[in-house]
């Protein structure tokens, strides 16, 4: 049956210039390259200096618009997944719309779902497109996590990085089959009983400060493998496709051992799993659009490929998206 699909017609990403290596970190806290590499797979991460989350977002969005062959005035909606907005309010999306000169009156808002922020934002934009409320959406995942990392805590400071990724989604008529291009299935979850397993310790209504990342690493690890696998399986089943039909698994880039665990659980061959955590670190809501854009730009992910995206983060929140590029 004919239906509206949200097709990815543009992709972009941006990483701040400063690179922080594991050796650099070993001069800041009691750690070393061997520990970080074997436990996390991370080698380097980028750190924003003098650039805000909105600045990174604008750069990623400019690239996405260019790839789409569109102007900012063609955009009907801007939605950003982030946990590091420039200000408590208004949203980063509102700031981006002003900085880029978006059409006056278009809806702009942020989604707060931590590392699942981009998956949540993409799902909301997809639903607005399929309802016919908007035709063309700019969906961003962007973070300056370096602002909420305690650089004296070796348990957490080695994990995170800054960056931004963006996609342009456009409404397109599909046949209602898994051969359509565009988003084929989405599924979001949360479990508030895990609120204290991973959080940033500040807040407007509590400390009146931004705070720092606090994490029960073992609990997050255990939960993440199951959650990312569950979300991936759900969207594949919903769209009537099997693991063999899928070209790429693109999980949230938190830790190589989590990524490998998910690939193994799903029975996905290693060469079909996208990995960027080695050179991005964990960039929270930016991790998926960064990895997607980088892989599309390099020609690794091609037009027509079927991609399973899965995300998991604080909340806990998690979710899956099946998309044919
Ligand atoms: N360098 C050297 N030693 C370290 C470091 C470090 N950076 N950090 C911790 N250690 C030490 C610990 O103090 C501990 O020492 P002890 O045995 O003397 O007490 C030892 O290393 C082992 O620590 P564990 O916590 O047992 O190490 P583990 O193997 O569990 O790995 C890690 C820790 C990497 C954090 C792991 O639990 C993990 O990957 N968890 C997932 C967390 C994650 O990815 N979070 C990202 C945010 S959530 C998300 O994006 C979904």
mmCIF file of C-alpha atoms and ligand atoms in Angstrom:
data_model
loop_
_atom_site.group_PDB
_atom_site.id
_atom_site.type_symbol
_atom_site.label_atom_id
_atom_site.label_comp_id
_atom_site.label_asym_id
_atom_site.label_seq_id
_atom_site.Cartn_x
_atom_site.Cartn_y
_atom_site.Cartn_z
ATOM 1 C CA UNK A 1 0.000 0.000 0.000
ATOM 2 C CA UNK A 2 1.314 3.448 -0.940
ATOM 3 C CA UNK A 3 2.653 5.447 2.015
ATOM 4 C CA UNK A 4 4.853 8.396 2.900
ATOM 5 C CA UNK A 5 8.468 7.583 3.776
ATOM 6 C CA UNK A 6 11.166 9.879 5.187
ATOM 7 C CA UNK A 7 14.179 9.567 2.934
ATOM 8 C CA UNK A 8 17.701 10.628 3.948
ATOM 9 C CA UNK A 9 18.728 12.982 1.131
ATOM 10 C CA UNK A 10 21.640 14.757 2.861
ATOM 11 C CA UNK A 11 24.230 13.949 5.502
ATOM 12 C CA UNK A 12 26.896 15.997 7.255
ATOM 13 C CA UNK A 13 29.271 15.924 10.157
ATOM 14 C CA UNK A 14 31.770 18.123 11.922
ATOM 15 C CA UNK A 15 34.516 17.454 14.450
ATOM 16 C CA UNK A 16 36.333 20.228 16.313
ATOM 17 C CA UNK A 17 40.013 20.552 15.419
ATOM 18 C CA UNK A 18 41.589 19.662 18.762
ATOM 19 C CA UNK A 19 42.458 15.958 19.067
ATOM 20 C CA UNK A 20 42.995 14.409 22.497
ATOM 21 C CA UNK A 21 44.935 11.127 22.440
ATOM 22 C CA UNK A 22 45.111 8.422 25.093
ATOM 23 C CA UNK A 23 48.705 9.489 25.731
ATOM 24 C CA UNK A 24 47.494 13.050 26.345
ATOM 25 C CA UNK A 25 45.008 11.683 28.889
ATOM 26 C CA UNK A 26 47.737 9.701 30.630
ATOM 27 C CA UNK A 27 49.334 13.045 31.493
ATOM 28 C CA UNK A 28 46.074 14.277 33.049
ATOM 29 C CA UNK A 29 44.914 11.219 35.066
ATOM 30 C CA UNK A 30 46.360 7.844 36.132
ATOM 31 C CA UNK A 31 45.625 5.913 32.927
ATOM 32 C CA UNK A 32 47.382 4.609 29.828
ATOM 33 C CA UNK A 33 46.771 3.839 26.159
ATOM 34 C CA UNK A 34 46.739 0.085 26.768
ATOM 35 C CA UNK A 35 43.960 0.263 29.414
ATOM 36 C CA UNK A 36 41.781 2.627 27.369
ATOM 37 C CA UNK A 37 42.295 0.770 24.069
ATOM 38 C CA UNK A 38 41.550 -2.707 25.404
ATOM 39 C CA UNK A 39 38.589 -1.707 27.610
ATOM 40 C CA UNK A 40 36.931 0.768 25.222
ATOM 41 C CA UNK A 41 38.506 0.639 21.744
ATOM 42 C CA UNK A 42 38.965 4.424 21.896
ATOM 43 C CA UNK A 43 42.250 5.904 20.600
ATOM 44 C CA UNK A 44 41.429 9.581 20.099
ATOM 45 C CA UNK A 45 38.536 11.972 20.590
ATOM 46 C CA UNK A 46 37.927 15.578 19.463
ATOM 47 C CA UNK A 47 37.454 18.429 21.927
ATOM 48 C CA UNK A 48 35.700 21.737 21.216
ATOM 49 C CA UNK A 49 37.625 24.857 22.147
ATOM 50 C CA UNK A 50 35.792 28.141 21.693
ATOM 51 C CA UNK A 51 32.992 26.394 19.797
ATOM 52 C CA UNK A 52 29.559 25.610 21.224
ATOM 53 C CA UNK A 53 27.129 22.806 20.437
ATOM 54 C CA UNK A 54 25.262 25.164 18.099
ATOM 55 C CA UNK A 55 28.509 26.034 16.282
ATOM 56 C CA UNK A 56 29.270 22.349 15.651
ATOM 57 C CA UNK A 57 25.659 21.761 14.582
ATOM 58 C CA UNK A 58 25.715 24.571 12.031
ATOM 59 C CA UNK A 59 28.857 23.149 10.397
ATOM 60 C CA UNK A 60 27.362 19.634 10.193
ATOM 61 C CA UNK A 61 24.059 21.040 8.917
ATOM 62 C CA UNK A 62 25.738 23.114 6.193
ATOM 63 C CA UNK A 63 27.361 19.943 4.869
ATOM 64 C CA UNK A 64 24.058 18.031 5.051
ATOM 65 C CA UNK A 65 22.231 20.764 3.113
ATOM 66 C CA UNK A 66 24.982 20.808 0.507
ATOM 67 C CA UNK A 67 24.759 17.032 0.004
ATOM 68 C CA UNK A 68 20.969 17.365 -0.277
ATOM 69 C CA UNK A 69 21.336 20.212 -2.791
ATOM 70 C CA UNK A 70 19.035 22.349 -0.635
ATOM 71 C CA UNK A 71 19.076 25.755 1.008
ATOM 72 C CA UNK A 72 18.237 26.323 4.698
ATOM 73 C CA UNK A 73 15.053 28.083 3.496
ATOM 74 C CA UNK A 74 13.829 24.688 2.195
ATOM 75 C CA UNK A 75 13.782 23.271 5.735
ATOM 76 C CA UNK A 76 10.380 22.942 7.479
ATOM 77 C CA UNK A 77 11.575 21.574 10.835
ATOM 78 C CA UNK A 78 14.779 21.556 12.891
ATOM 79 C CA UNK A 79 15.141 19.034 15.706
ATOM 80 C CA UNK A 80 18.321 18.323 17.647
ATOM 81 C CA UNK A 81 19.238 15.551 20.041
ATOM 82 C CA UNK A 82 21.633 16.921 22.663
ATOM 83 C CA UNK A 83 22.415 16.884 26.368
ATOM 84 C CA UNK A 84 24.802 19.839 26.123
ATOM 85 C CA UNK A 85 22.710 22.789 24.855
ATOM 86 C CA UNK A 86 24.306 26.254 24.648
ATOM 87 C CA UNK A 87 21.758 27.602 27.134
ATOM 88 C CA UNK A 88 19.209 26.014 29.433
ATOM 89 C CA UNK A 89 16.632 27.586 27.160
ATOM 90 C CA UNK A 90 15.885 28.326 24.315
ATOM 91 C CA UNK A 91 16.723 25.146 22.438
ATOM 92 C CA UNK A 92 19.902 24.667 20.416
ATOM 93 C CA UNK A 93 17.589 24.083 17.444
ATOM 94 C CA UNK A 94 16.137 27.587 17.829
ATOM 95 C CA UNK A 95 19.664 29.010 17.964
ATOM 96 C CA UNK A 96 20.677 27.024 14.883
ATOM 97 C CA UNK A 97 17.639 28.272 12.957
ATOM 98 C CA UNK A 98 18.633 31.859 13.756
ATOM 99 C CA UNK A 99 22.321 31.326 12.959
ATOM 100 C CA UNK A 100 21.541 29.653 9.640
ATOM 101 C CA UNK A 101 18.715 31.984 8.625
ATOM 102 C CA UNK A 102 15.947 29.388 8.532
ATOM 103 C CA UNK A 103 12.476 30.355 7.300
ATOM 104 C CA UNK A 104 10.601 32.294 9.986
ATOM 105 C CA UNK A 105 7.904 30.312 11.753
ATOM 106 C CA UNK A 106 9.183 26.770 11.294
ATOM 107 C CA UNK A 107 9.053 24.507 14.373
ATOM 108 C CA UNK A 108 12.378 24.026 16.186
ATOM 109 C CA UNK A 109 13.006 22.021 19.351
ATOM 110 C CA UNK A 110 15.518 19.762 21.094
ATOM 111 C CA UNK A 111 15.061 16.230 22.288
ATOM 112 C CA UNK A 112 16.578 15.228 25.646
ATOM 113 C CA UNK A 113 17.243 11.499 25.488
ATOM 114 C CA UNK A 114 21.012 11.487 26.141
ATOM 115 C CA UNK A 115 22.900 9.085 23.848
ATOM 116 C CA UNK A 116 19.568 8.039 22.293
ATOM 117 C CA UNK A 117 18.852 11.680 21.421
ATOM 118 C CA UNK A 118 19.422 11.369 17.685
ATOM 119 C CA UNK A 119 17.331 8.188 17.423
ATOM 120 C CA UNK A 120 14.522 9.933 19.304
ATOM 121 C CA UNK A 121 14.863 13.095 17.157
ATOM 122 C CA UNK A 122 14.838 11.090 13.924
ATOM 123 C CA UNK A 123 11.749 9.187 15.057
ATOM 124 C CA UNK A 124 9.860 12.386 15.917
ATOM 125 C CA UNK A 125 10.824 13.980 12.576
ATOM 126 C CA UNK A 126 9.838 10.807 10.694
ATOM 127 C CA UNK A 127 6.437 10.800 12.376
ATOM 128 C CA UNK A 128 5.839 14.485 11.568
ATOM 129 C CA UNK A 129 6.774 13.823 7.948
ATOM 130 C CA UNK A 130 4.549 10.751 7.672
ATOM 131 C CA UNK A 131 1.641 12.716 9.177
ATOM 132 C CA UNK A 132 2.133 15.340 6.464
ATOM 133 C CA UNK A 133 2.924 18.121 8.959
ATOM 134 C CA UNK A 134 6.307 18.873 7.365
ATOM 135 C CA UNK A 135 8.002 17.835 4.132
ATOM 136 C CA UNK A 136 11.697 18.475 4.747
ATOM 137 C CA UNK A 137 13.423 18.178 8.130
ATOM 138 C CA UNK A 138 16.924 18.886 9.413
ATOM 139 C CA UNK A 139 17.723 16.376 12.168
ATOM 140 C CA UNK A 140 20.878 16.910 14.201
ATOM 141 C CA UNK A 141 22.790 15.101 16.932
ATOM 142 C CA UNK A 142 25.392 17.342 18.563
ATOM 143 C CA UNK A 143 27.381 17.460 21.788
ATOM 144 C CA UNK A 144 30.140 19.282 23.604
ATOM 145 C CA UNK A 145 30.435 16.623 26.293
ATOM 146 C CA UNK A 146 33.842 18.003 27.302
ATOM 147 C CA UNK A 147 31.826 20.600 29.273
ATOM 148 C CA UNK A 148 30.248 17.945 31.514
ATOM 149 C CA UNK A 149 33.225 15.615 31.864
ATOM 150 C CA UNK A 150 35.159 15.633 35.140
ATOM 151 C CA UNK A 151 38.708 15.746 33.775
ATOM 152 C CA UNK A 152 40.047 14.413 37.087
ATOM 153 C CA UNK A 153 37.896 11.230 36.997
ATOM 154 C CA UNK A 154 39.676 8.498 35.053
ATOM 155 C CA UNK A 155 36.565 6.278 35.180
ATOM 156 C CA UNK A 156 34.689 8.588 32.842
ATOM 157 C CA UNK A 157 36.957 11.208 31.239
ATOM 158 C CA UNK A 158 38.615 8.730 28.863
ATOM 159 C CA UNK A 159 35.281 7.795 27.244
ATOM 160 C CA UNK A 160 33.810 10.954 25.762
ATOM 161 C CA UNK A 161 34.337 13.355 22.865
ATOM 162 C CA UNK A 162 32.693 16.284 21.057
ATOM 163 C CA UNK A 163 31.169 16.460 17.588
ATOM 164 C CA UNK A 164 28.017 16.840 15.498
ATOM 165 C CA UNK A 165 26.204 15.025 12.730
ATOM 166 C CA UNK A 166 23.092 15.906 10.750
ATOM 167 C CA UNK A 167 20.760 14.488 8.141
ATOM 168 C CA UNK A 168 18.165 16.048 5.870
ATOM 169 C CA UNK A 169 14.961 14.016 5.655
ATOM 170 C CA UNK A 170 12.430 14.521 2.860
ATOM 171 C CA UNK A 171 8.964 13.062 2.332
ATOM 172 C CA UNK A 172 8.756 10.591 -0.523
ATOM 173 C CA UNK A 173 5.987 8.263 -1.658
ATOM 174 C CA UNK A 174 6.801 4.593 -1.060
ATOM 175 C CA UNK A 175 5.107 1.298 -1.912
ATOM 176 C CA UNK A 176 4.885 0.264 1.722
ATOM 177 C CA UNK A 177 7.406 -2.568 1.327
ATOM 178 C CA UNK A 178 10.866 -3.133 2.782
ATOM 179 C CA UNK A 179 12.279 -2.310 -0.662
ATOM 180 C CA UNK A 180 11.272 1.358 -0.238
ATOM 181 C CA UNK A 181 14.023 3.858 0.431
ATOM 182 C CA UNK A 182 13.690 5.844 3.659
ATOM 183 C CA UNK A 183 12.855 5.026 7.249
ATOM 184 C CA UNK A 184 11.051 1.680 7.371
ATOM 185 C CA UNK A 185 10.548 1.184 11.097
ATOM 186 C CA UNK A 186 11.267 2.925 14.404
ATOM 187 C CA UNK A 187 10.933 1.892 18.049
ATOM 188 C CA UNK A 188 11.711 3.867 21.226
ATOM 189 C CA UNK A 189 12.004 2.662 24.822
ATOM 190 C CA UNK A 190 12.936 3.905 28.298
ATOM 191 C CA UNK A 191 13.349 2.596 31.844
ATOM 192 C CA UNK A 192 13.293 5.357 34.470
ATOM 193 C CA UNK A 193 14.198 2.947 37.255
ATOM 194 C CA UNK A 194 17.764 3.181 35.889
ATOM 195 C CA UNK A 195 17.875 6.996 36.304
ATOM 196 C CA UNK A 196 20.817 6.813 38.735
ATOM 197 C CA UNK A 197 22.933 4.361 36.707
ATOM 198 C CA UNK A 198 24.092 7.114 34.361
ATOM 199 C CA UNK A 199 23.497 10.822 34.784
ATOM 200 C CA UNK A 200 25.017 14.295 34.765
ATOM 201 C CA UNK A 201 25.091 15.451 38.376
ATOM 202 C CA UNK A 202 23.857 19.050 37.962
ATOM 203 C CA UNK A 203 20.550 20.593 36.991
ATOM 204 C CA UNK A 204 18.456 23.768 36.956
ATOM 205 C CA UNK A 205 16.056 22.521 39.626
ATOM 206 C CA UNK A 206 18.675 20.871 41.820
ATOM 207 C CA UNK A 207 22.232 22.220 41.947
ATOM 208 C CA UNK A 208 21.785 25.142 39.512
ATOM 209 C CA UNK A 209 25.017 23.961 37.852
ATOM 210 C CA UNK A 210 25.704 21.821 34.791
ATOM 211 C CA UNK A 211 27.369 19.001 36.751
ATOM 212 C CA UNK A 212 29.523 16.079 35.635
ATOM 213 C CA UNK A 213 28.948 12.637 34.136
ATOM 214 C CA UNK A 214 28.430 9.954 36.782
ATOM 215 C CA UNK A 215 28.229 6.350 35.654
ATOM 216 C CA UNK A 216 27.874 2.819 36.921
ATOM 217 C CA UNK A 217 30.025 1.426 34.100
ATOM 218 C CA UNK A 218 29.289 -2.244 34.696
ATOM 219 C CA UNK A 219 25.512 -1.688 34.876
ATOM 220 C CA UNK A 220 25.555 0.412 31.683
ATOM 221 C CA UNK A 221 27.632 -2.213 29.898
ATOM 222 C CA UNK A 222 25.312 -5.085 30.835
ATOM 223 C CA UNK A 223 22.177 -3.174 29.920
ATOM 224 C CA UNK A 224 23.528 -1.696 26.675
ATOM 225 C CA UNK A 225 24.216 -4.990 24.885
ATOM 226 C CA UNK A 226 20.694 -6.309 25.582
ATOM 227 C CA UNK A 227 18.955 -3.007 24.821
ATOM 228 C CA UNK A 228 20.765 -2.319 21.547
ATOM 229 C CA UNK A 229 20.113 -5.880 20.379
ATOM 230 C CA UNK A 230 16.446 -5.783 21.429
ATOM 231 C CA UNK A 231 15.805 -2.525 19.541
ATOM 232 C CA UNK A 232 17.583 -3.817 16.420
ATOM 233 C CA UNK A 233 15.614 -7.066 16.430
ATOM 234 C CA UNK A 234 12.311 -5.239 16.926
ATOM 235 C CA UNK A 235 12.676 -2.944 13.898
ATOM 236 C CA UNK A 236 13.886 -5.765 11.641
ATOM 237 C CA UNK A 237 10.944 -7.929 12.653
ATOM 238 C CA UNK A 238 8.506 -5.032 12.262
ATOM 239 C CA UNK A 239 9.657 -4.437 8.679
ATOM 240 C CA UNK A 240 9.765 -8.154 7.872
ATOM 241 C CA UNK A 241 13.500 -8.349 7.196
ATOM 242 C CA UNK A 242 16.129 -10.663 8.628
ATOM 243 C CA UNK A 243 19.738 -10.087 9.664
ATOM 244 C CA UNK A 244 20.860 -11.526 6.309
ATOM 245 C CA UNK A 245 18.946 -8.743 4.477
ATOM 246 C CA UNK A 246 20.764 -6.018 6.424
ATOM 247 C CA UNK A 247 23.858 -4.392 4.910
ATOM 248 C CA UNK A 248 25.040 -2.469 7.974
ATOM 249 C CA UNK A 249 24.558 -2.441 11.717
ATOM 250 C CA UNK A 250 25.165 1.043 13.105
ATOM 251 C CA UNK A 251 25.027 0.927 16.911
ATOM 252 C CA UNK A 252 25.645 3.855 19.252
ATOM 253 C CA UNK A 253 29.418 4.267 19.507
ATOM 254 C CA UNK A 254 30.009 3.954 23.254
ATOM 255 C CA UNK A 255 32.573 1.219 23.543
ATOM 256 C CA UNK A 256 33.982 -1.391 21.140
ATOM 257 C CA UNK A 257 33.135 -4.228 23.523
ATOM 258 C CA UNK A 258 29.465 -3.168 23.611
ATOM 259 C CA UNK A 259 29.429 -2.831 19.799
ATOM 260 C CA UNK A 260 31.008 -6.267 19.320
ATOM 261 C CA UNK A 261 28.639 -7.771 21.888
ATOM 262 C CA UNK A 262 25.614 -6.482 19.957
ATOM 263 C CA UNK A 263 26.985 -7.665 16.598
ATOM 264 C CA UNK A 264 27.624 -11.095 18.088
ATOM 265 C CA UNK A 265 24.182 -11.325 19.708
ATOM 266 C CA UNK A 266 22.460 -10.415 16.424
ATOM 267 C CA UNK A 267 24.653 -12.768 14.367
ATOM 268 C CA UNK A 268 25.954 -9.863 12.282
ATOM 269 C CA UNK A 269 29.338 -10.461 10.604
ATOM 270 C CA UNK A 270 32.028 -8.142 11.976
ATOM 271 C CA UNK A 271 32.658 -6.517 8.585
ATOM 272 C CA UNK A 272 29.023 -5.303 8.485
ATOM 273 C CA UNK A 273 29.263 -3.420 11.789
ATOM 274 C CA UNK A 274 30.111 0.287 11.573
ATOM 275 C CA UNK A 275 32.801 1.315 14.076
ATOM 276 C CA UNK A 276 33.961 4.901 14.598
ATOM 277 C CA UNK A 277 34.403 4.880 18.376
ATOM 278 C CA UNK A 278 38.181 4.446 17.903
ATOM 279 C CA UNK A 279 38.540 7.952 16.450
ATOM 280 C CA UNK A 280 35.450 9.750 17.837
ATOM 281 C CA UNK A 281 35.111 8.381 21.378
ATOM 282 C CA UNK A 282 31.585 8.391 22.749
ATOM 283 C CA UNK A 283 29.903 11.543 21.433
ATOM 284 C CA UNK A 284 26.462 10.687 22.866
ATOM 285 C CA UNK A 285 23.654 11.989 20.608
ATOM 286 C CA UNK A 286 26.195 12.888 17.905
ATOM 287 C CA UNK A 287 27.634 9.383 17.627
ATOM 288 C CA UNK A 288 25.111 7.892 15.191
ATOM 289 C CA UNK A 289 24.796 10.806 12.725
ATOM 290 C CA UNK A 290 28.592 11.267 12.831
ATOM 291 C CA UNK A 291 29.157 7.586 11.992
ATOM 292 C CA UNK A 292 26.380 7.597 9.387
ATOM 293 C CA UNK A 293 27.645 10.700 7.619
ATOM 294 C CA UNK A 294 31.266 9.586 7.697
ATOM 295 C CA UNK A 295 30.309 6.177 6.265
ATOM 296 C CA UNK A 296 28.131 7.695 3.536
ATOM 297 C CA UNK A 297 30.738 10.265 2.633
ATOM 298 C CA UNK A 298 33.444 7.600 2.273
ATOM 299 C CA UNK A 299 31.153 5.481 0.084
ATOM 300 C CA UNK A 300 31.036 2.624 2.596
ATOM 301 C CA UNK A 301 27.271 2.948 3.029
ATOM 302 C CA UNK A 302 25.721 3.236 -0.421
ATOM 303 C CA UNK A 303 22.375 4.203 -1.929
ATOM 304 C CA UNK A 304 19.968 1.277 -1.481
ATOM 305 C CA UNK A 305 21.777 -0.210 1.535
ATOM 306 C CA UNK A 306 19.649 -1.390 4.449
ATOM 307 C CA UNK A 307 20.941 -0.038 7.775
ATOM 308 C CA UNK A 308 19.887 -0.941 11.323
ATOM 309 C CA UNK A 309 20.552 1.910 13.735
ATOM 310 C CA UNK A 310 20.357 1.314 17.479
ATOM 311 C CA UNK A 311 20.965 3.711 20.342
ATOM 312 C CA UNK A 312 21.114 3.536 24.126
ATOM 313 C CA UNK A 313 21.791 6.133 26.795
ATOM 314 C CA UNK A 314 20.964 7.728 30.130
ATOM 315 C CA UNK A 315 17.423 7.348 31.389
ATOM 316 C CA UNK A 316 17.882 4.597 30.463
ATOM 317 C CA UNK A 317 16.590 5.313 26.961
ATOM 318 C CA UNK A 318 17.083 3.161 23.898
ATOM 319 C CA UNK A 319 15.680 2.671 20.423
ATOM 320 C CA UNK A 320 16.073 1.297 16.922
ATOM 321 C CA UNK A 321 15.608 2.594 13.392
ATOM 322 C CA UNK A 322 15.600 0.585 10.177
ATOM 323 C CA UNK A 323 16.391 2.720 7.145
ATOM 324 C CA UNK A 324 17.060 2.027 3.484
ATOM 325 C CA UNK A 325 19.418 4.707 2.235
HETATM 326 N N1 LIG B 1 42.692 3.890 33.372
HETATM 327 C C1 LIG B 1 43.227 2.936 34.151
HETATM 328 N N2 LIG B 1 42.503 2.259 35.061
HETATM 329 C C2 LIG B 1 41.199 2.553 35.165
HETATM 330 C C3 LIG B 1 40.587 3.544 34.403
HETATM 331 C C4 LIG B 1 41.386 4.231 33.463
HETATM 332 N N3 LIG B 1 40.890 5.184 32.665
HETATM 333 N N4 LIG B 1 39.298 3.617 34.736
HETATM 334 C C5 LIG B 1 39.077 2.712 35.689
HETATM 335 N N5 LIG B 1 40.222 2.065 35.969
HETATM 336 C C6 LIG B 1 40.479 1.020 36.931
HETATM 337 C C7 LIG B 1 39.419 0.946 38.008
HETATM 338 O O1 LIG B 1 39.704 1.887 39.024
HETATM 339 C C8 LIG B 1 39.581 -0.480 38.501
HETATM 340 O O2 LIG B 1 40.674 -0.528 39.357
HETATM 341 P P1 LIG B 1 40.633 -1.463 40.673
HETATM 342 O O3 LIG B 1 40.427 -2.850 40.170
HETATM 343 O O4 LIG B 1 41.969 -1.210 41.290
HETATM 344 O O5 LIG B 1 39.467 -0.949 41.468
HETATM 345 C C9 LIG B 1 39.959 -1.230 37.218
HETATM 346 O O6 LIG B 1 40.417 -0.247 36.285
HETATM 347 C C10 LIG B 1 38.831 -2.028 36.620
HETATM 348 O O7 LIG B 1 37.722 -1.208 36.540
HETATM 349 P P2 LIG B 1 36.358 -1.776 36.025
HETATM 350 O O8 LIG B 1 35.316 -0.753 36.255
HETATM 351 O O9 LIG B 1 36.140 -3.163 36.546
HETATM 352 O O10 LIG B 1 36.657 -1.900 34.469
HETATM 353 P P3 LIG B 1 35.695 -2.480 33.375
HETATM 354 O O11 LIG B 1 36.346 -3.634 32.748
HETATM 355 O O12 LIG B 1 34.308 -2.634 33.866
HETATM 356 O O13 LIG B 1 35.713 -1.309 32.325
HETATM 357 C C11 LIG B 1 34.393 0.523 31.531
HETATM 358 C C12 LIG B 1 35.243 -0.032 32.672
HETATM 359 C C13 LIG B 1 35.262 0.673 30.304
HETATM 360 C C14 LIG B 1 33.861 1.877 31.949
HETATM 361 C C15 LIG B 1 33.252 -0.468 31.296
HETATM 362 O O14 LIG B 1 32.540 -0.739 32.463
HETATM 363 C C16 LIG B 1 32.326 0.021 30.235
HETATM 364 O O15 LIG B 1 32.656 0.052 29.084
HETATM 365 N N6 LIG B 1 31.093 0.371 30.608
HETATM 366 C C17 LIG B 1 30.174 0.947 29.686
HETATM 367 C C18 LIG B 1 30.197 2.381 29.973
HETATM 368 C C19 LIG B 1 30.019 3.238 28.758
HETATM 369 O O16 LIG B 1 30.326 2.925 27.648
HETATM 370 N N7 LIG B 1 29.520 4.399 29.078
HETATM 371 C C20 LIG B 1 29.345 5.395 28.122
HETATM 372 C C21 LIG B 1 28.168 6.188 28.423
HETATM 373 S S1 LIG B 1 26.762 5.231 28.293
HETATM 374 C C22 LIG B 1 26.380 5.053 26.741
HETATM 375 O O17 LIG B 1 26.834 5.775 25.913
HETATM 376 C C23 LIG B 1 25.437 3.963 26.418
#
